[in-house]
Short mmCIF file of C-alpha atoms in Angstrom, two decimals:
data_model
loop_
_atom_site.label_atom_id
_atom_site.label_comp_id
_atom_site.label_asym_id
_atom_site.label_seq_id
_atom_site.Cartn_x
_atom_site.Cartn_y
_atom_site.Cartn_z
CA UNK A 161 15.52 12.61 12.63
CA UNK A 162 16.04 11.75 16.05
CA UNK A 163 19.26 11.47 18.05
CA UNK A 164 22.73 11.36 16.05
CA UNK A 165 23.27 8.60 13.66
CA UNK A 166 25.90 5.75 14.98
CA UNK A 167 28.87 6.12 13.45
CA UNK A 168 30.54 3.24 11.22
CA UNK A 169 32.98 0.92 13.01
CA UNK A 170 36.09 0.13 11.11
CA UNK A 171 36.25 -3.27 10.77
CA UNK A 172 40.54 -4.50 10.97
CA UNK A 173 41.76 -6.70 8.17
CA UNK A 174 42.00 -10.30 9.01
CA UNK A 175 45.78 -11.57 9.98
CA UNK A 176 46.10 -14.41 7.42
CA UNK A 177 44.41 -12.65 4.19
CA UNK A 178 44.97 -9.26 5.57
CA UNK A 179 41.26 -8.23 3.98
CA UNK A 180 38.66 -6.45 5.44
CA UNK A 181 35.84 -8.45 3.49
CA UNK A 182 36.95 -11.86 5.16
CA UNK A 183 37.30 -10.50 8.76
CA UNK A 184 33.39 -9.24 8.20
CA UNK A 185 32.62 -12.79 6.73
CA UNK A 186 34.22 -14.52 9.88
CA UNK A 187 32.37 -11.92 12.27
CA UNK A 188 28.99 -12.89 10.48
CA UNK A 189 29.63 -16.83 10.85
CA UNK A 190 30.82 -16.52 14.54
CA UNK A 191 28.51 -17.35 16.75
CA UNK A 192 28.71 -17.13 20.62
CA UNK A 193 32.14 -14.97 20.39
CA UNK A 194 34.19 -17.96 19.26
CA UNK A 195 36.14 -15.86 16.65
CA UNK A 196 38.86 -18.59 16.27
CA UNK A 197 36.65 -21.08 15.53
CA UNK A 198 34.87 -19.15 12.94
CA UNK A 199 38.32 -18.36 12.14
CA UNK A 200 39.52 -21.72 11.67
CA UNK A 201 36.12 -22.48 9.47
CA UNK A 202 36.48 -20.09 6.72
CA UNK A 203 40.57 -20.85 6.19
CA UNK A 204 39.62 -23.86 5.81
CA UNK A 205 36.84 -23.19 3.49
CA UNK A 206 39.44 -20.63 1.69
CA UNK A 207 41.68 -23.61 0.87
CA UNK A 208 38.59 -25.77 -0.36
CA UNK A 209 37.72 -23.27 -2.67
CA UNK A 210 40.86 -22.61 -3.65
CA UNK A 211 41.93 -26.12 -5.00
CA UNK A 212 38.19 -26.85 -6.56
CA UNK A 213 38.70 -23.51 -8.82
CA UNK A 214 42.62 -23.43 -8.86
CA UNK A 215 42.52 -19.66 -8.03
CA UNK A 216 43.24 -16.96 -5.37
CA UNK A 217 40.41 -17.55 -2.47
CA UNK A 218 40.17 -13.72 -2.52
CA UNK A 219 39.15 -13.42 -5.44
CA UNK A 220 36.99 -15.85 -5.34
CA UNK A 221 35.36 -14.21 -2.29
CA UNK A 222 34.96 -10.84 -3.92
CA UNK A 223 33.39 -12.35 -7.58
CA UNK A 224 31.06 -14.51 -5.18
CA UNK A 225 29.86 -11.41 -3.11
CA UNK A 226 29.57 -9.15 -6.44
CA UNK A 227 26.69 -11.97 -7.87
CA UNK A 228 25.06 -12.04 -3.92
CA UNK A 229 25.17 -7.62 -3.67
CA UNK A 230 22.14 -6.28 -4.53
CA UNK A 231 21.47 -3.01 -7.04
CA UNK A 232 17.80 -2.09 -5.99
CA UNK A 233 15.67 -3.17 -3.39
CA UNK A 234 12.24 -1.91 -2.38
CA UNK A 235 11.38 0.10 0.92
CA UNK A 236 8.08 1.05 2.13
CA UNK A 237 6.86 4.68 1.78
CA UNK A 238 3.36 6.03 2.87
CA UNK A 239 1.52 7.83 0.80
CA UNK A 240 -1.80 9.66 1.44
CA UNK A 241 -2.80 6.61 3.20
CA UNK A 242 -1.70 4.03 1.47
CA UNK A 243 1.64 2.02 1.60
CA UNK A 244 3.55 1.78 -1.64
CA UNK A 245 7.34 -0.51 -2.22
CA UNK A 246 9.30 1.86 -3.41
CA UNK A 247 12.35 0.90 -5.74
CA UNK A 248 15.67 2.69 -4.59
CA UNK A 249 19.35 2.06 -5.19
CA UNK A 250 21.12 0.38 -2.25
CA UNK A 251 24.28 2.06 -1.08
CA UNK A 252 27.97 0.48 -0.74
CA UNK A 253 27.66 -0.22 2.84
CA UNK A 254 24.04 -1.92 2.61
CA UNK A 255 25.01 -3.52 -0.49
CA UNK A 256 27.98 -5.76 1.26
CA UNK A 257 25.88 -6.30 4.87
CA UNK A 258 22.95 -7.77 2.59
CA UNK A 259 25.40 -9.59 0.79
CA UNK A 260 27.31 -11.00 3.60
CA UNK A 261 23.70 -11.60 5.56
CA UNK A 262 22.30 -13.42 2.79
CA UNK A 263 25.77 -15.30 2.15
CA UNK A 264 25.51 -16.60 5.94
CA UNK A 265 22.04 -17.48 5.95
CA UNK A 266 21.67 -19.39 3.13
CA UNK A 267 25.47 -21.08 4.15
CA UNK A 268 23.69 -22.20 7.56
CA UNK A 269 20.55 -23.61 5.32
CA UNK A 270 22.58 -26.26 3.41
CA UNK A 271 22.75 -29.46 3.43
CA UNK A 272 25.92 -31.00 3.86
CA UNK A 273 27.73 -32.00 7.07
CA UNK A 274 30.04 -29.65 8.37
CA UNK A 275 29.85 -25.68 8.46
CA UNK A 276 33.38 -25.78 6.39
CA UNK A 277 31.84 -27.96 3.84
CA UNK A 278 28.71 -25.45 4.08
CA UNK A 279 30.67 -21.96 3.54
CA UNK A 280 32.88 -23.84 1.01
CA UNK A 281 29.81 -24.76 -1.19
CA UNK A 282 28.01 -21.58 -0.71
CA UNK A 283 31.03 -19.50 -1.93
CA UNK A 284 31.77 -22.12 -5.23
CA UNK A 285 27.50 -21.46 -5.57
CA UNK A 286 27.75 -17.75 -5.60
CA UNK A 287 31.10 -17.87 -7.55
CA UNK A 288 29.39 -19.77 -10.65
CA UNK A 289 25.95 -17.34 -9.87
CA UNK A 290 23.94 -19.98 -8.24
CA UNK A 291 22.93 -20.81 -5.02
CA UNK A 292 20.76 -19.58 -1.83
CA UNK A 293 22.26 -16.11 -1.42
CA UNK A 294 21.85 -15.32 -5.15
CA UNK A 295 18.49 -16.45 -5.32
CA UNK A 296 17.80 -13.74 -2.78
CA UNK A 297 19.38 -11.15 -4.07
CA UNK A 298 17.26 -12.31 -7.47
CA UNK A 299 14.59 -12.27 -5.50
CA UNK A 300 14.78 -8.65 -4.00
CA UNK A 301 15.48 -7.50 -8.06
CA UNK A 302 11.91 -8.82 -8.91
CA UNK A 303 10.17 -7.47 -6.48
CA UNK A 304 12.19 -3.63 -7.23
CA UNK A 305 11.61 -4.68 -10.79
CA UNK A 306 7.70 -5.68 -9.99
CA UNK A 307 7.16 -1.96 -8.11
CA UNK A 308 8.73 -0.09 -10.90
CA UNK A 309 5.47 1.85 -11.30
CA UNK A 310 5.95 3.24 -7.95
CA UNK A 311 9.34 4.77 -8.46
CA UNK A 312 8.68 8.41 -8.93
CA UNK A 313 7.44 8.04 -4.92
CA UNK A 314 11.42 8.13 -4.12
CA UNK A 315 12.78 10.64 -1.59
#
């Protein structure tokens, strides 16, 4: 290894929900350093989602990031010569920056008019285990599933 690893920010709890998960969520949708405005977006995506399901938004939140977390993904590892995809576990802190990454991405994908509209229907889609982000995180499952063979190359 080279220099010293960075060490982990701590991310403060936002003021209105006073969670950690949602301040990272409005830090991933902000764009150009306008935190209010991304601020502003998902509260008001919060209270969407909250009438549509009739429940607490932060719950909502967490259910919708547990289906979008992956369990596995696959790295690449060389091996006398060759490059295999090897299937490893994904730790806590990878699991919820994929998960928030993939959440954004696929929220800035959609179709509909407005970002709040956008975050709203991405969150209801990976509430009820549908939707861009989830298909992702299916997607990186297959492909640790597909390079099984290769497992007993983990280090």
């Amino acid at each position: 290894m080279r220099k010293n690893r960075a060490e982990r920010r701590t991310v403060k709890p936002d003021p209105v929900y006073n969670d950690v998960i949602i301040n990272r969520i409005i830090n991933k949708i902000m764009l150009d350093g306008k935190k209010s405005l991304a601020e502003k977006v998902v509260y008001e995506a919060l209270d969407i989602v909250s009438e549509e399901t009739g429940e607490e938004p932060l719950e909502v939140v967490k259910e919708a990031l547990d289906n979008i977390m992956p369990v596995l993904e696959v790295r690449s590892r060389r091996v006398g010569g060759s490059n295999y995809q090897v299937p490893v576990e994904v730790d806590e802190n990878r699991k919820l920056s994929l998960g928030l990454r993939w959440f954004v991405q696929s929220t800035r994908k959609r179709g509909e008019r407005t970002i709040v509209e956008r975050v709203a229907g991405e969150l209801m889609d990976a509430y009820n285990n549908t939707g861009g982000a989830v298909r992702k995180k299916e997607e990186v499952h297959r492909m640790a599933e597909a390079n099984r063979a290769f497992a007993h190359y983990r280090w």
